[in-house]
Short mmCIF file of C-alpha atoms in Angstrom, two decimals:
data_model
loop_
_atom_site.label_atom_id
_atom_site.label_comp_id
_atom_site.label_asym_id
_atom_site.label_seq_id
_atom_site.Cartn_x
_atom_site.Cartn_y
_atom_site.Cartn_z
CA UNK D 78 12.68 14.03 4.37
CA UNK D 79 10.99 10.80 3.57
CA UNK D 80 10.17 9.62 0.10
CA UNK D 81 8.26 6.95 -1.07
CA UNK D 82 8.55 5.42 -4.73
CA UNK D 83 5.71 2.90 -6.11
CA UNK D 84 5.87 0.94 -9.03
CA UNK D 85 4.92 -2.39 -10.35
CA UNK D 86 1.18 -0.76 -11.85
CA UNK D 87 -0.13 -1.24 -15.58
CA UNK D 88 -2.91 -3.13 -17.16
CA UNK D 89 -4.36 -6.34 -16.68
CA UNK D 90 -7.01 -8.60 -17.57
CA UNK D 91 -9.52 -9.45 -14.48
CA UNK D 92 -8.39 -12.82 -12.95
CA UNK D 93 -4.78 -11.66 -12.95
CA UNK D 94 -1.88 -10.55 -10.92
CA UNK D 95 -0.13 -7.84 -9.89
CA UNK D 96 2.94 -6.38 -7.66
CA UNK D 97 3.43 -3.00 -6.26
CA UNK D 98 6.42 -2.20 -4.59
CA UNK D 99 7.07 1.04 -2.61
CA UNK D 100 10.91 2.08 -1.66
CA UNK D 101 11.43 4.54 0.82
CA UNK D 102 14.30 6.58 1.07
CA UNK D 103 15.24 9.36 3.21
CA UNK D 104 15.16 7.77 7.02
CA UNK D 105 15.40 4.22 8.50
CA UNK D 106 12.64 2.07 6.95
CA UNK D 107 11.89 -0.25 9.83
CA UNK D 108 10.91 3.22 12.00
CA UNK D 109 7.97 2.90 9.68
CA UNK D 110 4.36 1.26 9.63
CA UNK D 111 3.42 0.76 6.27
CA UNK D 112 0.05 0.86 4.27
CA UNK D 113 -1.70 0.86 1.18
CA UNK D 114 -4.90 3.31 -0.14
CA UNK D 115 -5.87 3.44 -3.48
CA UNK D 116 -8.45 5.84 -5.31
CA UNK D 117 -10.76 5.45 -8.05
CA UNK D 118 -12.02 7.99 -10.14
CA UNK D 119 -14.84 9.76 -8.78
CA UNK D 120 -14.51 7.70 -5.28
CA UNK D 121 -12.65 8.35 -1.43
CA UNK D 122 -9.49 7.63 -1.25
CA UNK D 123 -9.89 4.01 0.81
CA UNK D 124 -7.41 1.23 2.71
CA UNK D 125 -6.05 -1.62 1.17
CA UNK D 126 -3.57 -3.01 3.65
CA UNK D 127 -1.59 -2.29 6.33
CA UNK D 128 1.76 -3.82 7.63
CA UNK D 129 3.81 -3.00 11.27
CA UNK D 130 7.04 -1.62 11.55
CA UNK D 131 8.76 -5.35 11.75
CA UNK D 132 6.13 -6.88 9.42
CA UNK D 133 4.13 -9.42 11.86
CA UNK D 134 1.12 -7.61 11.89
CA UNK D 135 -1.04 -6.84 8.94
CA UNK D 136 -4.60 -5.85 8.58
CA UNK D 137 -6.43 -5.85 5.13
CA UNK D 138 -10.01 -4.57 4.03
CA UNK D 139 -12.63 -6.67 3.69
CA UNK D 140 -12.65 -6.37 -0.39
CA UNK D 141 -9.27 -7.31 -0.61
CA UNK D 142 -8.58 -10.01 1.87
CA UNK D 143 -7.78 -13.30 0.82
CA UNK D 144 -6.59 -11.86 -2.70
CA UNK D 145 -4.17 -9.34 -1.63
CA UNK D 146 -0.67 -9.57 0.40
CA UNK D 147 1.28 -6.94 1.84
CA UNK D 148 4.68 -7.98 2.94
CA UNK D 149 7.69 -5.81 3.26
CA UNK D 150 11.56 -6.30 2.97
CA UNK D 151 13.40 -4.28 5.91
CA UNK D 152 16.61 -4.41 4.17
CA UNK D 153 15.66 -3.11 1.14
CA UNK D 154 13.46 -0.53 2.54
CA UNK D 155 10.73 -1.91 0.45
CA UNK D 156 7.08 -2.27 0.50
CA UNK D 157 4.88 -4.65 -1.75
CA UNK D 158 1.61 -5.47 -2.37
CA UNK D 159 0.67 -8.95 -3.89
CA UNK D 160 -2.56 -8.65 -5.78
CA UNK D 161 -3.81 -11.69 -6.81
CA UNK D 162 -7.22 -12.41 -8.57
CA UNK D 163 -7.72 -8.79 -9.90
CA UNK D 164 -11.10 -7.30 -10.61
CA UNK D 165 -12.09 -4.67 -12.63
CA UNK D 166 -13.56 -2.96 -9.22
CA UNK D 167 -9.45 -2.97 -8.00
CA UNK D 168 -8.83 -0.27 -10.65
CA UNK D 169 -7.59 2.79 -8.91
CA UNK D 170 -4.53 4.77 -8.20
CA UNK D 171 -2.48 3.35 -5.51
CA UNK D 172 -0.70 4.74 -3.04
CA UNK D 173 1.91 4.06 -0.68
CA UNK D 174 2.18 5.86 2.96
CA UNK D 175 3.94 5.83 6.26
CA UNK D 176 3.32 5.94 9.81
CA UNK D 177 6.28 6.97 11.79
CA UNK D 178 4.29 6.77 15.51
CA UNK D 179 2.26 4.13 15.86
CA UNK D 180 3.38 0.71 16.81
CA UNK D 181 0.46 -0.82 15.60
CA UNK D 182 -1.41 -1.02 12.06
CA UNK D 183 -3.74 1.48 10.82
CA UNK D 184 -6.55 1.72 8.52
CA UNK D 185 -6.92 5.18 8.78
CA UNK D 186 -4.99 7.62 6.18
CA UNK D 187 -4.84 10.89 8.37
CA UNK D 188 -2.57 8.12 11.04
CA UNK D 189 -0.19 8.33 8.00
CA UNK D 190 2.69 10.87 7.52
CA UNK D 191 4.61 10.27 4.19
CA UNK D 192 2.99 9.39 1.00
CA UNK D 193 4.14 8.53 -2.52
CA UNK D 194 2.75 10.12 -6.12
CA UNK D 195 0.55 6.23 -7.04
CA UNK D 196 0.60 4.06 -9.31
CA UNK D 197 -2.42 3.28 -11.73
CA UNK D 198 -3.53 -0.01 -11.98
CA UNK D 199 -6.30 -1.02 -14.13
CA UNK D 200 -8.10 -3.68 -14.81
CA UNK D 201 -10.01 -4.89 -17.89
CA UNK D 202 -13.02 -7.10 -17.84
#
């Protein structure tokens, strides 16, 4: 059984930064693709980033690009997320997933097997 972990979320004013992290436990971590989603209230859940099994492919939405960075640590079976720049429009849950078949990145969330509980972030104007 594979379980994901994220951390890192709180509160903070717009023009700020933030870092999830996601450990995974349970199987090997570099079996996994690795992605972001978050959710705000009343909205879809939608993709934030995505990241390959050996992290030198990563794909980000077009809201996020340029402000956020996912990178990932194979050897700590970690997962992060780099949020530069926040805005108060970046104010969701976020969520943490994994793709154990694909060897390339996905946007979508139904291509992703394993997800973890989020973390809120919000930000204040």
């Amino acid at each position: 059984q594979v379980q994901l972990v994220e951390s890192g979320g709180g509160l903070v004013q717009a023009g700020g930064s933030l870092r999830l992290s996601c450990a995974v436990s349970g199987r090997t971590f570099s079996n996994y693709g690795m992605g972001w989603f978050r959710q705000a209230p009343g909205k879809e859940r939608e993709f934030v980033a995505a990241i390959t099994k050996s992290g030198g492919n990563t794909i980000y939405a077009g809201s996020v690009k340029g402000r956020f960075t996912i990178s990932r640590d194979n050897a700590k079976n970690t997962v992060y997320l780099q949020m530069n720049s926040l805005k108060p429009e970046d104010t969701a849950v976020y969520y943490c997933a994994a793709d154990e078949l694909r060897s390339y990145v996905s946007s979508r969330s139904a291509n992703y097997d394993y997800w973890g509980q989020g973390t809120q972030v919000t930000v204040s104007s």
